[in-house]
CSV table of C-alpha atoms in Angstrom, one decimal:
chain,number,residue,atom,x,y,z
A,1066,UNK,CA,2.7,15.4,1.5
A,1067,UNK,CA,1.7,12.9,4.5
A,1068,UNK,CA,-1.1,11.4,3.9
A,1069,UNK,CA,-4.0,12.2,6.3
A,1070,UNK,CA,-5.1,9.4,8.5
A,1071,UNK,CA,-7.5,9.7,11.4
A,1072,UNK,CA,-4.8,9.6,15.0
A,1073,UNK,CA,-5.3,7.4,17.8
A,1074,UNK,CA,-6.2,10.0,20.1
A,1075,UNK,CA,-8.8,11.0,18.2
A,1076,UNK,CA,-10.5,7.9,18.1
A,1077,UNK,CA,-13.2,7.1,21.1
A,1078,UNK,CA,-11.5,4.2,23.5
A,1079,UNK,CA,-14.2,1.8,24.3
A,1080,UNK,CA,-14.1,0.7,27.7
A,1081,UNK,CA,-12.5,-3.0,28.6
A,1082,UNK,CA,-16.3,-4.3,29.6
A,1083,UNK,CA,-19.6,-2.6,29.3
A,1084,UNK,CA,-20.9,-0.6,32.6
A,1085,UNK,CA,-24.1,-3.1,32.0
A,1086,UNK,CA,-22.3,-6.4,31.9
A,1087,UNK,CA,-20.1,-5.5,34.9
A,1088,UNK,CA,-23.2,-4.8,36.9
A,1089,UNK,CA,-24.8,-8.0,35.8
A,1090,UNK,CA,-21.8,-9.9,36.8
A,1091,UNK,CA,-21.5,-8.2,40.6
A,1092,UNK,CA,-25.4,-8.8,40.9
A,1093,UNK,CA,-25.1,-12.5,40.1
A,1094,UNK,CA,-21.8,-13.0,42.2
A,1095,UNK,CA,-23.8,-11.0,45.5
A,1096,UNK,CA,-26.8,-13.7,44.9
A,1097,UNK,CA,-24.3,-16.6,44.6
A,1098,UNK,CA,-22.7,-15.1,48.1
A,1099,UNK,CA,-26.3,-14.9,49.8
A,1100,UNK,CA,-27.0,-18.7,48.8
A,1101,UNK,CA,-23.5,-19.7,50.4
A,1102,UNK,CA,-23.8,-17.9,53.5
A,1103,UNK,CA,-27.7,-19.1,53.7
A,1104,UNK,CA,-26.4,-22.7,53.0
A,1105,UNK,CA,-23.9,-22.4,55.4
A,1106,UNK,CA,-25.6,-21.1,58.5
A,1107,UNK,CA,-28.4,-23.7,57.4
A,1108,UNK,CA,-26.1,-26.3,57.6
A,1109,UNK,CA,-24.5,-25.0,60.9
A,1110,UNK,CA,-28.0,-24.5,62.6
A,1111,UNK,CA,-28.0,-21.0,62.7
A,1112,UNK,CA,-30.2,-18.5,62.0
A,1113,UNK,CA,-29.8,-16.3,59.1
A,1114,UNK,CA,-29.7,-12.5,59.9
A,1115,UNK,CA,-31.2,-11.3,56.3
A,1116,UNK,CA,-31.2,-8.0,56.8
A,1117,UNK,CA,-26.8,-8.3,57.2
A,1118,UNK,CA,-26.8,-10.6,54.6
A,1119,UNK,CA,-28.9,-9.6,52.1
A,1120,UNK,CA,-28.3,-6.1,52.7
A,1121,UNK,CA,-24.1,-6.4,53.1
A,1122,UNK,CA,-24.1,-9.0,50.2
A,1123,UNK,CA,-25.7,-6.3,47.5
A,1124,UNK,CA,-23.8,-3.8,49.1
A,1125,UNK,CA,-20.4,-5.5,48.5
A,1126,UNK,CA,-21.1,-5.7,45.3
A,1127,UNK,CA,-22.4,-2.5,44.1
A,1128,UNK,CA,-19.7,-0.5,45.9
A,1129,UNK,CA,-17.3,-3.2,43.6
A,1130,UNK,CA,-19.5,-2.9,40.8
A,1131,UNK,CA,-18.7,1.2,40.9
A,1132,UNK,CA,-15.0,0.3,41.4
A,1133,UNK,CA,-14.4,-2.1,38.9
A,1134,UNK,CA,-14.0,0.2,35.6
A,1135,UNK,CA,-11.7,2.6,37.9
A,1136,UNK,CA,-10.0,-0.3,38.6
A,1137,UNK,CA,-9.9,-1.4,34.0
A,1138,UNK,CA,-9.2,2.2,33.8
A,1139,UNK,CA,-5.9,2.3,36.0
A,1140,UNK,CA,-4.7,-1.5,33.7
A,1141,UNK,CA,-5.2,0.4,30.7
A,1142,UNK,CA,-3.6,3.6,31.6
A,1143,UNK,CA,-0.5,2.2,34.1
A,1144,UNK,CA,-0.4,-1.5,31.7
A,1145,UNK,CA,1.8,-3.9,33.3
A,1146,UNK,CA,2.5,-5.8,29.8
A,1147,UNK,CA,4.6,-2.7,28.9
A,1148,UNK,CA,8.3,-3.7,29.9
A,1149,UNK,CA,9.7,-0.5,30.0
A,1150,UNK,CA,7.7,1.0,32.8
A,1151,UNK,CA,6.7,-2.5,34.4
A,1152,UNK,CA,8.4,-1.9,38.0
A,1153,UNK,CA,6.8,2.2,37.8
A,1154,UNK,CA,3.6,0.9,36.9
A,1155,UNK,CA,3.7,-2.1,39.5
A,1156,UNK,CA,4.5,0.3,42.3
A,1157,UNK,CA,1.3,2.3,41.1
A,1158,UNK,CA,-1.4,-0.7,41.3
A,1159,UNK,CA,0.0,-1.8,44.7
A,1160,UNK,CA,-0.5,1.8,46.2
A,1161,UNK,CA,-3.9,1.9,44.0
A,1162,UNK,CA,-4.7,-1.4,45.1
A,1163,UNK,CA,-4.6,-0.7,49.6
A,1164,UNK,CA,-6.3,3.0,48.7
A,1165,UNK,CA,-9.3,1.6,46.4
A,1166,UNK,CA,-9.8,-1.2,48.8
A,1167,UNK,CA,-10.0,1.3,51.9
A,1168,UNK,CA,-12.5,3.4,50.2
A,1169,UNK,CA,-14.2,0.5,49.7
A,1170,UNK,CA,-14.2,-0.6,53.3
A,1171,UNK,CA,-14.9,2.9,54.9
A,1172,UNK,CA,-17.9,3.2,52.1
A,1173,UNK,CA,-19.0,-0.4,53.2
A,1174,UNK,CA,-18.6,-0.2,57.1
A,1175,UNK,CA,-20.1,3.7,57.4
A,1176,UNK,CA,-23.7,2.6,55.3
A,1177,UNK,CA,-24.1,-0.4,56.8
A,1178,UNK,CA,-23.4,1.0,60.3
A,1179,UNK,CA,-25.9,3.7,59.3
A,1180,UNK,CA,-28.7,1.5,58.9
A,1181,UNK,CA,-28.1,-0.4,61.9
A,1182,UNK,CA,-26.8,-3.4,60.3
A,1183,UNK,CA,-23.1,-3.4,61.3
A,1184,UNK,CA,-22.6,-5.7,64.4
A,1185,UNK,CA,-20.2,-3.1,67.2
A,1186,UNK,CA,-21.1,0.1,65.5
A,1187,UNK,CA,-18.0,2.2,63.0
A,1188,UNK,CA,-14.7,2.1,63.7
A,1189,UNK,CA,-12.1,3.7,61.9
A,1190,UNK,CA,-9.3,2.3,62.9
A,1191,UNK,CA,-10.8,-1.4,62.5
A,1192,UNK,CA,-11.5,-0.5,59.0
A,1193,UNK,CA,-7.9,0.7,58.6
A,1194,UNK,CA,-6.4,-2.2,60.3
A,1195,UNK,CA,-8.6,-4.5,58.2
A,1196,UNK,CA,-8.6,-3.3,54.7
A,1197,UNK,CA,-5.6,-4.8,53.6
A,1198,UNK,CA,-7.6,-8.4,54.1
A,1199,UNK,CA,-9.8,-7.0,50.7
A,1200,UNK,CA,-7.1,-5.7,49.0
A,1201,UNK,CA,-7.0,-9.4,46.7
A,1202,UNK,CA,-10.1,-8.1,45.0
A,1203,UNK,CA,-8.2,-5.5,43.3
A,1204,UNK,CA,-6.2,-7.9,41.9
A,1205,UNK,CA,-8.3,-10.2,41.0
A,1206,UNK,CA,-10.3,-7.6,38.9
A,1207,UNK,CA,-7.0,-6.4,37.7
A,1208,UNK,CA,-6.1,-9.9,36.3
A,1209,UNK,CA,-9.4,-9.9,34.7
A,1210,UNK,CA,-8.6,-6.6,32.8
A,1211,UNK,CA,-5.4,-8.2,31.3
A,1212,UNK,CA,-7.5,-11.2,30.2
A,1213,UNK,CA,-10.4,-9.5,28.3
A,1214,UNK,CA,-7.4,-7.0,27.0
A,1215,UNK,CA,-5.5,-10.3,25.6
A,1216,UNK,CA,-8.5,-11.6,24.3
A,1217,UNK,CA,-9.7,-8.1,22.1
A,1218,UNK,CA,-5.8,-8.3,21.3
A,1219,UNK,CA,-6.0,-11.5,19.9
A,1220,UNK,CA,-9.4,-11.1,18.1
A,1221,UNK,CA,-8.1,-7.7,16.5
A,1222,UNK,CA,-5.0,-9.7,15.3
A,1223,UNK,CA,-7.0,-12.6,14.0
A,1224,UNK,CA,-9.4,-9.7,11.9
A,1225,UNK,CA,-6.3,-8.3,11.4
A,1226,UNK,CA,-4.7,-10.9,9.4
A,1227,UNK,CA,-7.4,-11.6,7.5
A,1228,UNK,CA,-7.5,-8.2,5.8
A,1229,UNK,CA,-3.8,-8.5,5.8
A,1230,UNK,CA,-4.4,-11.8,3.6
A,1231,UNK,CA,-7.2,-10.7,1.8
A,1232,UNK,CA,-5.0,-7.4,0.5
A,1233,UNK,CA,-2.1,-9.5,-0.5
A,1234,UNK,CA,-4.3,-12.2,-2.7
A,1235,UNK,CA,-5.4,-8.6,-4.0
A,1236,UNK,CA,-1.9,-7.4,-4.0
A,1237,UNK,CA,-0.9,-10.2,-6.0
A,1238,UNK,CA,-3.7,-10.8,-8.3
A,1239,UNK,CA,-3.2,-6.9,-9.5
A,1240,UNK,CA,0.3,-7.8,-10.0
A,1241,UNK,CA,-0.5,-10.9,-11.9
A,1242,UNK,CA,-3.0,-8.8,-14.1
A,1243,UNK,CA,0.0,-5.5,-15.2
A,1244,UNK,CA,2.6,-8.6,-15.5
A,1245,UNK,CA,0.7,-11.1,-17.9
A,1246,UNK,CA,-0.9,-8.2,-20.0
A,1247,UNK,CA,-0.1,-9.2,-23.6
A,1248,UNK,CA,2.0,-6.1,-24.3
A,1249,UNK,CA,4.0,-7.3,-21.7
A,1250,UNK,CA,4.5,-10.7,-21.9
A,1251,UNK,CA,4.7,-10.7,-25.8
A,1252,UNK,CA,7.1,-8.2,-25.9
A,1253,UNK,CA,9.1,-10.3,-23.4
A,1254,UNK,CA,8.9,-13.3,-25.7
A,1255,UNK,CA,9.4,-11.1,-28.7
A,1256,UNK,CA,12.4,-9.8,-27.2
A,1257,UNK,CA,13.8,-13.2,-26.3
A,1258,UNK,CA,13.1,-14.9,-30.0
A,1259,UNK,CA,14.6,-11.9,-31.5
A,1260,UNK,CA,18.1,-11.9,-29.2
A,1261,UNK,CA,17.9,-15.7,-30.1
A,1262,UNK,CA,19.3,-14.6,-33.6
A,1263,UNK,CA,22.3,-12.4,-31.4
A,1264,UNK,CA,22.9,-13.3,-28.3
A,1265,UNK,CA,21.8,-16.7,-27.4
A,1266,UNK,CA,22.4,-16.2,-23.6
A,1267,UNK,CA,20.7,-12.9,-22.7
A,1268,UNK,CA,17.6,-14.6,-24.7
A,1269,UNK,CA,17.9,-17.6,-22.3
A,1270,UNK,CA,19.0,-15.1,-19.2
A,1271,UNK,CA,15.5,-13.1,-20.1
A,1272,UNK,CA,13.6,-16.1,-20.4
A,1273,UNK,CA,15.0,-17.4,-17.0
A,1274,UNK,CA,14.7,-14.4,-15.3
A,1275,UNK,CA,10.8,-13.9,-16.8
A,1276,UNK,CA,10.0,-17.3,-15.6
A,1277,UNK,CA,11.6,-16.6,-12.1
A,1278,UNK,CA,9.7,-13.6,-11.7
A,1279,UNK,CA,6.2,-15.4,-12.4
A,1280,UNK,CA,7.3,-18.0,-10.1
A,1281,UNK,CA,7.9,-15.9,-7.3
A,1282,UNK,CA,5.2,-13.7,-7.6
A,1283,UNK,CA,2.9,-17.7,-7.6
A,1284,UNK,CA,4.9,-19.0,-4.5
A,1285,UNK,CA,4.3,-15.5,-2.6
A,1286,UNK,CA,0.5,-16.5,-2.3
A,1287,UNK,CA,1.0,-17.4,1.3
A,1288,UNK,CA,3.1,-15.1,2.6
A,1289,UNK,CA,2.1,-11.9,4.0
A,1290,UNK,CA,5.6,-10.1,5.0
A,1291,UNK,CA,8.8,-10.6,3.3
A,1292,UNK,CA,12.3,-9.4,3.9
A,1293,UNK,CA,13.4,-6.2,2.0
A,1294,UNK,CA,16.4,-8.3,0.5
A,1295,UNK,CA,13.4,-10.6,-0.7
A,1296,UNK,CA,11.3,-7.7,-2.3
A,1297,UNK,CA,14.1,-6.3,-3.7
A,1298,UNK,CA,15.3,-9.4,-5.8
A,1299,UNK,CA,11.4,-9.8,-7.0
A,1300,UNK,CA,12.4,-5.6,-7.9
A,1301,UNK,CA,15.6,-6.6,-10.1
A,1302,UNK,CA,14.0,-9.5,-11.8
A,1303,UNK,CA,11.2,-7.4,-13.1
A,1304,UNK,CA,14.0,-4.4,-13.6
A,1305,UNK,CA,16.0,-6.6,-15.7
A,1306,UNK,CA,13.9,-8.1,-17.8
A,1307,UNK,CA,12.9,-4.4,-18.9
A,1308,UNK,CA,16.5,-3.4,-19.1
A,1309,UNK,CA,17.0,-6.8,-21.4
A,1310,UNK,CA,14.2,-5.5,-24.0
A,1311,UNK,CA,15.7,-1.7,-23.4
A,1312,UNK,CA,19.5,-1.8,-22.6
A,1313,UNK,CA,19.6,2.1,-23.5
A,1314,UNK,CA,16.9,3.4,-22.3
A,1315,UNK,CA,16.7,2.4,-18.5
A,1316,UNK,CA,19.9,3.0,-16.0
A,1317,UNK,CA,18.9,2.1,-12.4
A,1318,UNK,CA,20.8,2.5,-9.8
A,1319,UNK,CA,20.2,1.0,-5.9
A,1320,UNK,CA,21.1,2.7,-2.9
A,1321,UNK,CA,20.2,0.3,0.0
A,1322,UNK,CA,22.1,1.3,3.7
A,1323,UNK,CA,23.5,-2.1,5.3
A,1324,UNK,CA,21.6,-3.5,7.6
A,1325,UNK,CA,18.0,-2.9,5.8
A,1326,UNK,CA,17.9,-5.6,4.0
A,1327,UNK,CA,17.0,-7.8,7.1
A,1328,UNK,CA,14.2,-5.3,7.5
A,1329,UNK,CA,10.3,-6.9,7.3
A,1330,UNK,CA,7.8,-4.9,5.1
A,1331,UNK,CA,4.2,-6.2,3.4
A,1332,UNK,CA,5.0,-8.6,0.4
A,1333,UNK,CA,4.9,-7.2,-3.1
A,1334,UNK,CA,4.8,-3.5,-1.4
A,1335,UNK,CA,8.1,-2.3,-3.5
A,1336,UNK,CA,7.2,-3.9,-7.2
A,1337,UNK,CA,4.2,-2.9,-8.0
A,1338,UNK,CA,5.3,1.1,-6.7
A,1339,UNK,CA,8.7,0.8,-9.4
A,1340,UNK,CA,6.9,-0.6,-12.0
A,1341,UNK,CA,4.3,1.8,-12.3
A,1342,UNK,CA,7.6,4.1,-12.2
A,1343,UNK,CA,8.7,2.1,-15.4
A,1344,UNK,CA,5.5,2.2,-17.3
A,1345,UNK,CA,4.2,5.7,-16.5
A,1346,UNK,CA,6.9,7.7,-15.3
A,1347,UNK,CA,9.6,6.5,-17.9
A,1348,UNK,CA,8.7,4.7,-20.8
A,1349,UNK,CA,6.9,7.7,-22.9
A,1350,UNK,CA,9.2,10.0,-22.4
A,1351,UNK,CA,12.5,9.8,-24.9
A,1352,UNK,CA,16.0,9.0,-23.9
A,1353,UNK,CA,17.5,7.1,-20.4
A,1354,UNK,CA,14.7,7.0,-17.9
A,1355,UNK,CA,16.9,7.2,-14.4
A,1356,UNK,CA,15.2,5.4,-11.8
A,1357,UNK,CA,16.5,5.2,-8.1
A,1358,UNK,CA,15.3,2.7,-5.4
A,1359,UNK,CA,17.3,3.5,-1.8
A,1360,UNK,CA,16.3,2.4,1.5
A,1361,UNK,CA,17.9,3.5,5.1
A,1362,UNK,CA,17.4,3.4,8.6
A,1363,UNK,CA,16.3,6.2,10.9
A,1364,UNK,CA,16.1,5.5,14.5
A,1365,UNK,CA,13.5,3.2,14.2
A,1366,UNK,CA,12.3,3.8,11.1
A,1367,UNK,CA,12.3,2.1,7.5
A,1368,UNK,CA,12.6,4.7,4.9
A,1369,UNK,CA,12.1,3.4,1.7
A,1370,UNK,CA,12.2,5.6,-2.1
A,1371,UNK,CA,11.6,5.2,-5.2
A,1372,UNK,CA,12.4,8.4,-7.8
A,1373,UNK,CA,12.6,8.4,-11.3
A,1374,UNK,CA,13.3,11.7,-13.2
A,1375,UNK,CA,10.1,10.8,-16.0
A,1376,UNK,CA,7.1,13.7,-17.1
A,1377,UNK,CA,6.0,14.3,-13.1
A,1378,UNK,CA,2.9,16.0,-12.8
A,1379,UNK,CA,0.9,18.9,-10.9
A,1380,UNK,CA,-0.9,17.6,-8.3
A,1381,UNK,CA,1.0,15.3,-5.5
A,1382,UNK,CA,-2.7,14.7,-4.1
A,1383,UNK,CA,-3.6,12.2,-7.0
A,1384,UNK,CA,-3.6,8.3,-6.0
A,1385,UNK,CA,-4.0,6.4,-8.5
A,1386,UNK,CA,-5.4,2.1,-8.4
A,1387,UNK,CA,-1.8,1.0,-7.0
A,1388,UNK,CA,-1.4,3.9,-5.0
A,1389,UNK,CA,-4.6,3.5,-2.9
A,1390,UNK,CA,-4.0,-0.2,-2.8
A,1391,UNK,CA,-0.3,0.6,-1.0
A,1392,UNK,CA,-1.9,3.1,1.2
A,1393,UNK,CA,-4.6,0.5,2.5
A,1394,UNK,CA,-2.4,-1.9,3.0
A,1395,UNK,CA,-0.2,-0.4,5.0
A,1396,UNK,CA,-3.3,1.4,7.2
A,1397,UNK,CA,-3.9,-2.0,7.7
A,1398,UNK,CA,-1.1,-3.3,8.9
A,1399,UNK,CA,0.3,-0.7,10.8
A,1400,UNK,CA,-2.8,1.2,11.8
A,1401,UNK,CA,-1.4,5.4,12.2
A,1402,UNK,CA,1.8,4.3,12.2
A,1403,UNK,CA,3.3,4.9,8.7
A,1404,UNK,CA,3.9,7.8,5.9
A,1405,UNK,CA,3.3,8.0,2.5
A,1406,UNK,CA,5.4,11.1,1.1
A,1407,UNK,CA,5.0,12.4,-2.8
A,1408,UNK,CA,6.9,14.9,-4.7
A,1409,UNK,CA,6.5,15.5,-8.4
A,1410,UNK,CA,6.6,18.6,-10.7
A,1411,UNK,CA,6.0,18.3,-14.4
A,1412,UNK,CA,9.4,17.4,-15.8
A,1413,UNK,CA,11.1,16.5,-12.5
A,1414,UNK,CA,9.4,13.1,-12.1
A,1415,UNK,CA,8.5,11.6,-8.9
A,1416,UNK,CA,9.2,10.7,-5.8
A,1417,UNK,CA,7.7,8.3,-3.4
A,1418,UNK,CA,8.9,8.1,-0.1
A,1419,UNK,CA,7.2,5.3,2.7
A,1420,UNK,CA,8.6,5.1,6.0
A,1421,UNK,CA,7.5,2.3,8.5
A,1422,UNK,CA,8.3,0.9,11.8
A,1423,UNK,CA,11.7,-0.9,11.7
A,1424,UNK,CA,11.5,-4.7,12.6
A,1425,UNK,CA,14.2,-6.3,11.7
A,1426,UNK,CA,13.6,-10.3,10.9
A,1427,UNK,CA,13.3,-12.8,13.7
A,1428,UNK,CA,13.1,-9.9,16.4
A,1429,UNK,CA,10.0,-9.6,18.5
A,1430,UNK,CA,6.9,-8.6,16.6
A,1431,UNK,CA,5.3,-5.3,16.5
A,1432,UNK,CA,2.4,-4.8,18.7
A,1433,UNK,CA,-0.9,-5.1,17.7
């Protein structure tokens, strides 16, 4: 079962800038053009011809006021920053550009010749000739759209990471809490003084490993995303030390495709998901608890599972703590992007199945 997320489609786009703020900004730039040309003919010694200036000023800039979220509209939908279409999209805004700019001019030149205020009168084949001289304006106003676009980019990433880092402190202080509970750890060290009187190494080689896992799980404070080959030795540390106090009653076998291991995915994603395999899924039940961990690549996806053959249960709709905590962490990070898959019966244990976008480490990073 997927779980149900909310699409982007479905979601209202906001536009790049508000209708009102564009407005403001025409209206202020068609004042600051009246001053100039008043300064100028001032300066000059010639009079100034209000009606035309006053009149074509605000008229410039309401025509480019109405123009200027067609204009945001055609960055967002042809975007230049996308390299696979860049050369299609390019070809677009230039032929967008000369036909915007000539409704403009034919728009501009017809009203102002209607109210008297166009020196020779219409002509439509002067505004033809001369509509390439405006046709900068589109692309100033398109360079404008990819600014404010970089800059809600880089804002979303910035709120972005600090849910990301506020989940993992989360993350990890919920791992902290089901790994130093005193069942836990005092079995481990009960465990380890009791091999002492056996098996001298495999009580030092559980010690090791219990103080290695501790230590990762401290040191992974600062980091948000790991490597697959990194969250899977954190996996096998915590694996082992179980299989140390248990020889006989846990077999686990790995089934990782080459290649994934390079793979990027949140840290302490994998962990927490196995061990609540161990501790609910396998350790009431009697004899070998089976558990599975196998990750592959498909196209370009990361499909990671974890099964176990434990009790199961009825209901592949119940998320429990650690389950909810996954899922929110991966809405964060990768928005719609991702899918959480469950399948359990009672007595055919349970299956979880994630798959996320494939980025392998030190390739480009995914977009925002």
């Amino acid at each position: 079962m997927h779980t149900p997320h909310p699409t982007a489609t479905s979601m209202p786009r906001r536009p790049l800038v508000p209708g009102p703020v564009i407005a403001l900004a025409w209206l202020l730039f068609s004042g600051f053009m009246v001053l100039l040309v008043f300064a100028q003919n001032l300066s000059a010694g010639t009079p100034t011809h209000w009606g035309e200036t006053l009149g074509g000023r605000l008229l410039h800039g309401m025509l480019w006021g109405l123009l200027t979220p067609v204009v945001f509209a055609l960055a967002t939908r042809f975007d230049l920053t996308e390299h696979r279409r860049r050369l299609a999209n390019l070809l677009v805004h230039a032929a967008a550009s000369y036909g915007l700019t000539l409704v403009y001019r034919l728009a501009y030149a017809g009203l102002m010749a209607l109210f008297g205020a166009l020196p020779g009168g219409f002509s439509l084949g002067t505004v033809i000739v001369n509509a390439n001289t405006w046709v900068p304006i589109y692309w100033m106003l398109l360079c404008m759209a990819y600014a404010v676009q970089y800059r809600e980019r880089f804002r979303q990433g910035q709120v972005q990471a600090a849910q990301l880092e506020t989940q993992l402190v989360q993350a990890q202080l919920q791992a902290l809490k089901m790994q130093l509970q005193p069942h836990f750890l005092f079995n481990s060290l009960n465990a380890a003084s009791a091999l002492m009187g056996t098996d001298v190494k495999a009580a030092r080689r559980m010690l090791a490993q219990l103080s290695q896992f501790l230590r990762l799980v401290l040191e992974g404070s600062d980091t948000q995303e790991v490597t697959l080959a990194q969250e899977l030795h954190l996996t096998r540390l915590y694996l082992e030390i179980e299989q140390t106090r248990f020889p006989d009653r846990l077999a686990v076998a790995y089934h990782i495709a080459p290649g994934t291991e390079a793979a990027i995915l949140p840290g302490l994603l994998l962990q927490p998901v196995v061990e609540n395999a161990v501790r609910h899924g396998l350790a009431p039940q009697a004899g070998v608890g089976q558990l599975a961990i196998s990750a592959r690549q498909q196209a370009d996806r990361l499909i990671v599972q974890v099964q176990d053959n434990g009790r199961g249960t009825t209901d592949t709709a119940v998320r429990g703590i650690g389950l909810r905590n996954l899922e929110s962490r991966l809405a964060t990070r990768y928005g719609t992007d991702y899918a959480v898959h469950v399948e359990t019966a009672p007595g055919q244990g349970y299956c979880l199945q994630v798959s996320l976008p494939f980025q392998a480490a030190g390739s480009a990073p995914l977009a925002a």
